[in-house]
Amino acid sequence: MSIKKTVSCRSCSIPEIPNNDPTSPTYAFPLDFMMLSRTTAKPLRVVQPEGASSTSTGRLIEWEKWRFRVGFNWREGTIHDVWFDGRPVSHRSPMLEMFVPYESSSSKRCIRLRKCRSWITSNDLSLGCDYLGLIAYLGGYVVNANGEVVAKNNAICIHEVDAGIQWKHTNHRTGQASVVRKRQLHLQTIITVANYEYIFYWILDQSGEIVFETRATGILSTTPIDPANKYKINFATRVGDGVLAPYHQHIFNLRIDPAIDGSNNTISYVDSVPMPRDSKLNPYGTGYITEETKITESSTANTDPYKNRVFKISNPSKINPVSLSPVAYKLVPIASQVLLAAEDSWHNRRSHFTDAPIWVTKYKDRELFPAGDYTNQHAQGSCCKK
């Protein structure tokens, strides 16, 4: 495909590209998106000759010491009724919303999961293209805008991954080394929302760790600019001659309904802080301690990388026999910015969950969507702020 015309847009124009050379930085992919494949790498194959270690019965997945169920509907992707080694971990953990505000003089924004009914746009995953190795798939059914049932085949991919070293130690006296590999179970789905693809991962490992990860790929949403304008645009990046990609944020909303060894759970945060100077306990001023603060009412909480802050979801009625502390899971959110838009902006009004990295609320029936039940029409805030 060659671009042979100049397309006018308000006061600017997109320059003519007479020869659409694939090696050119201004190359435009054909509409069928036939990508140029790299030919220098030799084949990489993932083989499990004895089969997969996981088993599935309907929506029930069992792997190593894990046992959980996978849900799927037009608005959520969930894992629920999660157990590890015969002990409950979580009632329900859905990825509920994603807000994408564009940081320019316009009000462009996208509330992608609710507005676009994004699980309807989940990809039909295929072996060799989306994933490697021995794969199991789960599908589901959703209803489209016409009230018709749509089958989503191969919407969820389940497979094992060797993630490198889990633990290693070498005895420096004997030179003998011991090593344990890190085996993980990945549950993955990919949705296409306009220009972007989003890859969602639930990752479980043999030590009881759970990780939720998101990746954004696809193509940028762009806007034209007069090629004669050589001034720096402070809210966008030039990605081509006469083409800008506006800055934007991706803010995800994950809800955790824990059940750590039962329903009597509480949350706290733990900071690493310097130990007070003491002639006996800290004479050289090198000591440090941890300070734990319990969150006793519904509120927000901030991350603090300067104190290496971590959050703990614990069950005070169950004591770990080794540490003599309540059993707990450590919650480690990434340190990132919250919403940059002004408080009185429409961006903020329809995405109050972006005001803080963590919201802590007591369970209440029918409060399932922290970003709001109807985010597109809501003008005054969402349920988590109420």
Short mmCIF file of C-alpha atoms in Angstrom, two decimals:
data_model
loop_
_atom_site.label_atom_id
_atom_site.label_comp_id
_atom_site.label_asym_id
_atom_site.label_seq_id
_atom_site.Cartn_x
_atom_site.Cartn_y
_atom_site.Cartn_z
CA MET A 1 0.00 0.00 0.00
CA SER A 2 1.29 3.49 -0.88
CA ILE A 3 0.01 6.78 0.47
CA LYS A 4 -0.38 9.07 -2.53
CA LYS A 5 -2.66 11.83 -1.27
CA THR A 6 -2.44 14.62 1.25
CA VAL A 7 -5.30 14.51 3.77
CA SER A 8 -6.29 17.89 5.20
CA CYS A 9 -7.28 18.19 8.85
CA ARG A 10 -8.31 21.64 10.06
CA SER A 11 -5.29 23.91 9.60
CA CYS A 12 -2.68 21.17 9.19
CA SER A 13 -2.03 18.39 6.72
CA ILE A 14 -0.49 14.95 6.63
CA PRO A 15 2.45 14.98 4.22
CA GLU A 16 2.47 12.87 1.10
CA ILE A 17 4.52 9.66 1.19
CA PRO A 18 5.03 8.71 -2.46
CA ASN A 19 6.90 5.46 -1.80
CA ASN A 20 5.72 3.45 1.16
CA ASP A 21 9.07 1.76 1.82
CA PRO A 22 8.88 -0.84 4.68
CA THR A 23 12.36 0.19 5.83
CA SER A 24 11.36 3.85 6.11
CA PRO A 25 10.49 5.38 9.52
CA THR A 26 7.29 6.70 7.91
CA TYR A 27 6.18 3.27 6.71
CA ALA A 28 2.44 2.62 7.16
CA PHE A 29 1.30 -0.96 7.71
CA PRO A 30 -1.22 -2.29 5.17
CA LEU A 31 -4.75 -2.75 6.44
CA ASP A 32 -4.26 -6.52 6.68
CA PHE A 33 -1.34 -5.95 9.10
CA MET A 34 1.07 -8.40 7.52
CA MET A 35 4.04 -7.81 9.79
CA LEU A 36 7.63 -8.27 8.66
CA SER A 37 9.00 -11.23 10.63
CA ARG A 38 12.54 -11.38 11.96
CA THR A 39 14.46 -14.20 10.29
CA THR A 40 17.71 -14.21 12.29
CA ALA A 41 16.48 -16.20 15.32
CA LYS A 42 16.45 -19.99 15.28
CA PRO A 43 13.30 -21.89 16.37
CA LEU A 44 12.47 -21.96 20.08
CA ARG A 45 10.25 -24.82 21.22
CA VAL A 46 8.70 -25.45 24.62
CA VAL A 47 8.05 -29.17 25.13
CA GLN A 48 6.40 -31.10 27.99
CA PRO A 49 6.68 -34.76 26.90
CA GLU A 50 4.68 -36.08 29.87
CA GLY A 51 1.88 -33.54 29.52
CA ALA A 52 0.75 -30.61 31.63
CA SER A 53 0.87 -30.58 35.42
CA SER A 54 -2.47 -28.77 35.68
CA THR A 55 -5.93 -30.30 35.41
CA SER A 56 -9.27 -28.68 34.73
CA THR A 57 -12.85 -29.75 35.40
CA GLY A 58 -15.18 -27.22 33.88
CA ARG A 59 -14.10 -23.88 35.35
CA LEU A 60 -12.14 -25.53 38.19
CA ILE A 61 -8.34 -25.47 37.77
CA GLU A 62 -5.93 -27.49 39.94
CA TRP A 63 -2.15 -27.15 39.75
CA GLU A 64 0.44 -28.16 42.32
CA LYS A 65 -1.13 -27.00 45.61
CA TRP A 66 -3.46 -24.48 43.95
CA ARG A 67 -7.20 -24.91 43.45
CA PHE A 68 -9.36 -22.11 42.00
CA ARG A 69 -12.13 -21.27 39.56
CA VAL A 70 -12.00 -19.02 36.51
CA GLY A 71 -14.86 -16.67 35.67
CA PHE A 72 -15.63 -14.81 32.46
CA ASN A 73 -18.31 -12.28 31.55
CA TRP A 74 -18.62 -9.18 29.38
CA ARG A 75 -17.27 -6.86 32.09
CA GLU A 76 -14.90 -8.90 34.25
CA GLY A 77 -12.13 -11.42 34.14
CA THR A 78 -12.01 -13.18 37.50
CA ILE A 79 -10.37 -15.87 39.50
CA HIS A 80 -12.35 -16.85 42.58
CA ASP A 81 -12.61 -19.41 45.36
CA VAL A 82 -8.80 -19.57 45.46
CA TRP A 83 -7.15 -22.14 47.76
CA PHE A 84 -3.51 -23.04 48.37
CA ASP A 85 -2.49 -26.27 50.10
CA GLY A 86 -6.02 -26.79 51.39
CA ARG A 87 -6.29 -23.27 52.86
CA PRO A 88 -8.46 -20.42 51.51
CA VAL A 89 -6.70 -17.39 50.01
CA SER A 90 -9.29 -15.30 48.16
CA HIS A 91 -13.03 -15.18 47.60
CA ARG A 92 -12.85 -13.25 44.34
CA SER A 93 -10.30 -11.14 42.46
CA PRO A 94 -11.53 -9.46 39.27
CA MET A 95 -9.83 -6.95 36.97
CA LEU A 96 -12.66 -4.43 36.76
CA GLU A 97 -11.73 -1.25 35.00
CA MET A 98 -9.09 0.63 33.07
CA PHE A 99 -9.09 4.39 32.61
CA VAL A 100 -7.03 5.99 29.83
CA PRO A 101 -6.94 9.80 30.10
CA TYR A 102 -5.13 11.67 27.35
CA GLU A 103 -3.06 14.54 28.71
CA SER A 104 -3.74 17.32 26.23
CA SER A 105 -5.95 20.37 25.90
CA SER A 106 -8.86 18.15 24.83
CA SER A 107 -11.14 16.07 27.04
CA LYS A 108 -10.29 12.82 25.25
CA ARG A 109 -10.53 9.83 27.54
CA CYS A 110 -11.52 6.22 27.40
CA ILE A 111 -13.08 4.14 30.16
CA ARG A 112 -12.18 1.02 28.31
CA LEU A 113 -13.49 -2.04 30.09
CA ARG A 114 -16.95 -0.72 30.99
CA LYS A 115 -17.54 1.53 27.99
CA CYS A 116 -16.21 -0.85 25.37
CA ARG A 117 -17.52 -4.04 27.03
CA SER A 118 -14.00 -5.17 26.55
CA TRP A 119 -14.29 -8.86 27.30
CA ILE A 120 -16.48 -9.06 24.19
CA THR A 121 -13.35 -7.98 22.29
CA SER A 122 -11.19 -10.78 23.73
CA ASN A 123 -9.00 -12.46 21.13
CA ASP A 124 -9.30 -16.05 19.94
CA LEU A 125 -5.84 -17.17 21.04
CA SER A 126 -3.77 -19.46 18.86
CA LEU A 127 -0.80 -21.70 19.59
CA GLY A 128 2.54 -20.53 18.23
CA CYS A 129 1.40 -16.95 17.71
CA ASP A 130 0.15 -15.85 21.12
CA TYR A 131 1.82 -18.52 23.28
CA LEU A 132 4.32 -21.37 23.14
CA GLY A 133 4.24 -24.80 24.71
CA LEU A 134 1.50 -27.13 25.90
CA ILE A 135 -1.63 -25.00 26.15
CA ALA A 136 -5.10 -25.49 27.59
CA TYR A 137 -7.89 -23.08 26.71
CA LEU A 138 -11.08 -21.86 28.31
CA GLY A 139 -13.85 -19.99 26.59
CA GLY A 140 -17.13 -18.41 27.52
CA TYR A 141 -20.27 -16.72 26.29
CA VAL A 142 -21.18 -13.04 26.29
CA VAL A 143 -24.12 -11.02 24.98
CA ASN A 144 -23.59 -8.33 22.35
CA ALA A 145 -25.40 -5.01 21.91
CA ASN A 146 -28.19 -6.73 19.97
CA GLY A 147 -28.88 -9.20 22.77
CA GLU A 148 -27.31 -12.05 20.84
CA VAL A 149 -25.15 -14.72 22.46
CA VAL A 150 -21.55 -14.62 21.27
CA ALA A 151 -19.20 -17.56 21.88
CA LYS A 152 -15.66 -16.56 22.84
CA ASN A 153 -13.57 -19.61 22.06
CA ASN A 154 -10.01 -19.89 23.36
CA ALA A 155 -10.41 -16.59 25.22
CA ILE A 156 -8.29 -17.73 28.18
CA CYS A 157 -4.98 -19.54 27.85
CA ILE A 158 -3.54 -21.73 30.62
CA HIS A 159 0.05 -22.90 30.49
CA GLU A 160 3.16 -23.48 32.59
CA VAL A 161 6.29 -21.36 32.40
CA ASP A 162 9.85 -21.91 33.61
CA ALA A 163 10.65 -18.48 35.07
CA GLY A 164 14.28 -19.04 35.94
CA ILE A 165 15.74 -19.61 39.39
CA GLN A 166 13.49 -19.67 42.46
CA TRP A 167 16.27 -20.33 44.97
CA LYS A 168 19.96 -21.14 44.88
CA HIS A 169 22.82 -21.51 47.33
CA THR A 170 26.42 -22.66 46.91
CA ASN A 171 28.32 -24.02 49.91
CA HIS A 172 31.58 -22.10 49.71
CA ARG A 173 33.37 -24.79 51.72
CA THR A 174 32.48 -27.76 49.53
CA GLY A 175 31.62 -25.96 46.29
CA GLN A 176 28.37 -27.90 46.11
CA ALA A 177 25.40 -25.93 44.74
CA SER A 178 21.69 -26.45 45.23
CA VAL A 179 19.16 -24.85 42.93
CA VAL A 180 15.37 -24.89 42.57
CA ARG A 181 13.65 -23.78 39.37
CA LYS A 182 10.74 -21.34 39.48
CA ARG A 183 7.70 -22.97 37.88
CA GLN A 184 4.66 -20.79 37.25
CA LEU A 185 1.12 -21.28 36.00
CA HIS A 186 -0.04 -18.46 33.70
CA LEU A 187 -3.65 -17.59 32.94
CA GLN A 188 -3.69 -15.07 30.11
CA THR A 189 -6.20 -13.26 27.98
CA ILE A 190 -5.84 -10.56 25.33
CA ILE A 191 -8.43 -7.93 24.46
CA THR A 192 -8.42 -5.49 21.56
CA VAL A 193 -9.87 -2.05 22.32
CA ALA A 194 -9.64 0.23 19.28
CA ASN A 195 -5.94 0.89 18.74
CA TYR A 196 -4.60 -0.99 21.78
CA GLU A 197 -4.19 -4.61 22.74
CA TYR A 198 -4.10 -5.37 26.46
CA ILE A 199 -2.62 -8.60 27.80
CA PHE A 200 -3.76 -9.64 31.28
CA TYR A 201 -1.91 -12.27 33.30
CA TRP A 202 -2.73 -14.09 36.49
CA ILE A 203 0.51 -15.79 37.55
CA LEU A 204 0.74 -18.37 40.34
CA ASP A 205 3.88 -20.14 41.51
CA GLN A 206 4.77 -23.12 43.67
CA SER A 207 5.58 -21.01 46.74
CA GLY A 208 2.06 -19.60 47.03
CA GLU A 209 2.74 -16.29 45.29
CA ILE A 210 0.06 -14.62 43.13
CA VAL A 211 0.93 -11.90 40.60
CA PHE A 212 -1.41 -9.86 38.42
CA GLU A 213 0.31 -8.26 35.43
CA THR A 214 -0.89 -6.12 32.55
CA ARG A 215 0.86 -5.26 29.30
CA ALA A 216 -0.17 -2.75 26.67
CA THR A 217 0.69 -3.27 23.02
CA GLY A 218 -0.89 -2.49 19.66
CA ILE A 219 -0.57 0.95 18.08
CA LEU A 220 -0.70 4.52 19.36
CA SER A 221 -3.63 6.87 18.99
CA THR A 222 -2.25 9.79 16.99
CA THR A 223 -3.22 13.28 15.91
CA PRO A 224 -1.96 15.40 13.00
CA ILE A 225 0.19 18.51 13.33
CA ASP A 226 1.48 20.98 10.78
CA PRO A 227 4.88 19.60 9.68
CA ALA A 228 6.13 23.19 9.49
CA ASN A 229 5.70 23.49 13.26
CA LYS A 230 9.17 22.78 14.63
CA TYR A 231 8.41 23.80 18.21
CA LYS A 232 8.39 21.17 20.94
CA ILE A 233 4.89 20.01 21.89
CA ASN A 234 4.85 19.57 25.65
CA PHE A 235 1.90 17.16 25.80
CA ALA A 236 2.88 14.73 23.03
CA THR A 237 5.72 12.97 21.21
CA ARG A 238 6.40 13.32 17.49
CA VAL A 239 6.23 9.85 15.99
CA GLY A 240 6.38 10.86 12.34
CA ASP A 241 6.44 13.83 10.04
CA GLY A 242 3.24 15.71 10.88
CA VAL A 243 2.10 13.07 13.38
CA LEU A 244 1.85 13.35 17.18
CA ALA A 245 1.11 10.74 19.85
CA PRO A 246 -0.42 12.51 22.89
CA TYR A 247 0.78 11.57 26.36
CA HIS A 248 -1.70 9.41 28.22
CA GLN A 249 -1.98 7.26 31.32
CA HIS A 250 -3.22 3.71 31.79
CA ILE A 251 -4.76 3.26 35.25
CA PHE A 252 -6.10 -0.19 36.14
CA ASN A 253 -8.61 -1.09 38.83
CA LEU A 254 -8.16 -4.49 40.47
CA ARG A 255 -10.49 -5.55 43.29
CA ILE A 256 -9.29 -8.06 45.90
CA ASP A 257 -11.80 -9.79 48.17
CA PRO A 258 -9.42 -11.77 50.42
CA ALA A 259 -10.00 -14.87 52.51
CA ILE A 260 -6.62 -15.50 54.14
CA ASP A 261 -7.27 -18.66 56.18
CA GLY A 262 -10.89 -17.57 56.49
CA SER A 263 -12.98 -14.41 56.47
CA ASN A 264 -11.58 -12.65 59.56
CA ASN A 265 -9.09 -10.53 57.62
CA THR A 266 -7.53 -7.15 58.26
CA ILE A 267 -5.08 -4.93 56.38
CA SER A 268 -2.05 -2.94 57.51
CA TYR A 269 1.03 -1.35 56.00
CA VAL A 270 4.60 -1.92 57.11
CA ASP A 271 7.40 0.67 56.76
CA SER A 272 11.14 0.15 57.10
CA VAL A 273 12.47 3.05 59.19
CA PRO A 274 15.73 3.93 60.98
CA MET A 275 16.06 2.64 64.53
CA PRO A 276 16.33 5.41 67.13
CA ARG A 277 19.86 5.96 68.38
CA ASP A 278 20.51 3.98 71.55
CA SER A 279 23.76 3.44 73.42
CA LYS A 280 23.07 -0.29 73.76
CA LEU A 281 20.74 -1.30 70.95
CA ASN A 282 21.95 1.05 68.21
CA PRO A 283 25.23 2.69 69.27
CA TYR A 284 26.50 3.22 65.71
CA GLY A 285 23.25 4.46 64.18
CA THR A 286 23.12 1.65 61.62
CA GLY A 287 20.03 -0.18 62.81
CA TYR A 288 16.58 -0.11 61.28
CA ILE A 289 13.24 -1.60 62.21
CA THR A 290 9.78 -2.13 60.73
CA GLU A 291 6.70 -0.25 61.89
CA GLU A 292 3.24 -1.67 61.23
CA THR A 293 0.14 0.52 61.02
CA LYS A 294 -3.30 -1.06 60.94
CA ILE A 295 -6.01 0.41 58.72
CA THR A 296 -9.09 0.32 60.93
CA GLU A 297 -11.69 2.11 58.80
CA SER A 298 -12.57 2.61 55.15
CA SER A 299 -9.96 4.92 53.66
CA THR A 300 -7.25 5.31 51.05
CA ALA A 301 -3.59 4.38 51.45
CA ASN A 302 -0.49 5.58 49.65
CA THR A 303 2.61 3.77 48.52
CA ASP A 304 5.96 4.98 49.85
CA PRO A 305 9.09 3.64 48.14
CA TYR A 306 11.30 5.71 50.45
CA LYS A 307 10.15 3.53 53.34
CA ASN A 308 9.88 0.35 51.27
CA ARG A 309 6.23 0.26 52.27
CA VAL A 310 4.38 -3.01 51.82
CA PHE A 311 0.81 -3.90 52.71
CA LYS A 312 -0.25 -7.00 54.61
CA ILE A 313 -3.61 -8.73 54.48
CA SER A 314 -3.63 -10.90 57.58
CA ASN A 315 -5.85 -13.10 59.70
CA PRO A 316 -5.28 -12.18 63.37
CA SER A 317 -7.04 -15.34 64.55
CA LYS A 318 -4.47 -17.63 62.90
CA ILE A 319 -0.84 -17.57 64.08
CA ASN A 320 2.13 -18.72 62.02
CA PRO A 321 3.98 -21.26 64.23
CA VAL A 322 7.40 -20.12 62.97
CA SER A 323 7.17 -16.31 63.02
CA LEU A 324 4.58 -16.27 65.84
CA SER A 325 2.77 -13.54 63.87
CA PRO A 326 -0.68 -13.67 62.24
CA VAL A 327 -0.69 -15.47 58.90
CA ALA A 328 -0.68 -12.95 56.06
CA TYR A 329 -0.19 -12.26 52.38
CA LYS A 330 2.03 -9.35 51.40
CA LEU A 331 0.48 -6.95 48.88
CA VAL A 332 3.12 -5.16 46.80
CA PRO A 333 1.63 -2.49 44.50
CA ILE A 334 3.89 -0.77 42.01
CA ALA A 335 4.92 2.80 42.81
CA SER A 336 3.28 4.90 40.10
CA GLN A 337 1.51 8.19 39.56
CA VAL A 338 -2.16 8.72 40.26
CA LEU A 339 -4.39 10.69 37.90
CA LEU A 340 -2.73 13.91 36.70
CA ALA A 341 -5.91 15.68 35.56
CA ALA A 342 -7.39 18.51 37.66
CA GLU A 343 -9.81 17.64 40.45
CA ASP A 344 -12.72 19.46 38.78
CA SER A 345 -12.11 17.90 35.35
CA TRP A 346 -14.41 15.33 33.76
CA HIS A 347 -11.46 12.97 33.78
CA ASN A 348 -11.47 13.08 37.58
CA ARG A 349 -15.23 13.14 38.08
CA ARG A 350 -15.68 9.84 36.31
CA SER A 351 -12.66 8.05 37.72
CA HIS A 352 -12.45 8.72 41.45
CA PHE A 353 -10.75 5.38 41.96
CA THR A 354 -7.65 6.98 40.42
CA ASP A 355 -7.28 9.40 43.37
CA ALA A 356 -5.19 6.91 45.36
CA PRO A 357 -3.23 3.72 44.65
CA ILE A 358 -5.13 1.68 47.26
CA TRP A 359 -8.67 1.89 48.61
CA VAL A 360 -9.66 -0.13 51.67
CA THR A 361 -13.38 -0.70 52.21
CA LYS A 362 -15.49 -3.09 54.23
CA TYR A 363 -17.36 -5.72 52.27
CA LYS A 364 -20.92 -4.81 51.31
CA ASP A 365 -23.29 -6.83 49.16
CA ARG A 366 -23.71 -5.55 45.60
CA GLU A 367 -20.68 -3.24 45.86
CA LEU A 368 -18.75 -5.00 43.14
CA PHE A 369 -17.35 -2.19 40.99
CA PRO A 370 -15.01 0.27 42.76
CA ALA A 371 -14.79 2.39 39.62
CA GLY A 372 -18.57 2.80 39.61
CA ASP A 373 -21.54 0.84 38.36
CA TYR A 374 -22.12 3.15 35.37
CA THR A 375 -18.86 4.97 34.78
CA ASN A 376 -19.81 6.53 31.44
CA GLN A 377 -22.94 8.30 32.66
CA HIS A 378 -21.82 9.03 36.23
CA ALA A 379 -21.12 12.71 36.94
CA GLN A 380 -20.46 12.83 40.68
CA GLY A 381 -18.14 10.01 41.60
CA SER A 382 -17.91 6.27 42.01
CA CYS A 383 -18.85 3.85 44.75
CA CYS A 384 -15.37 3.56 46.27
CA LYS A 385 -15.38 7.28 47.16
CA LYS A 386 -18.85 7.09 48.64
#
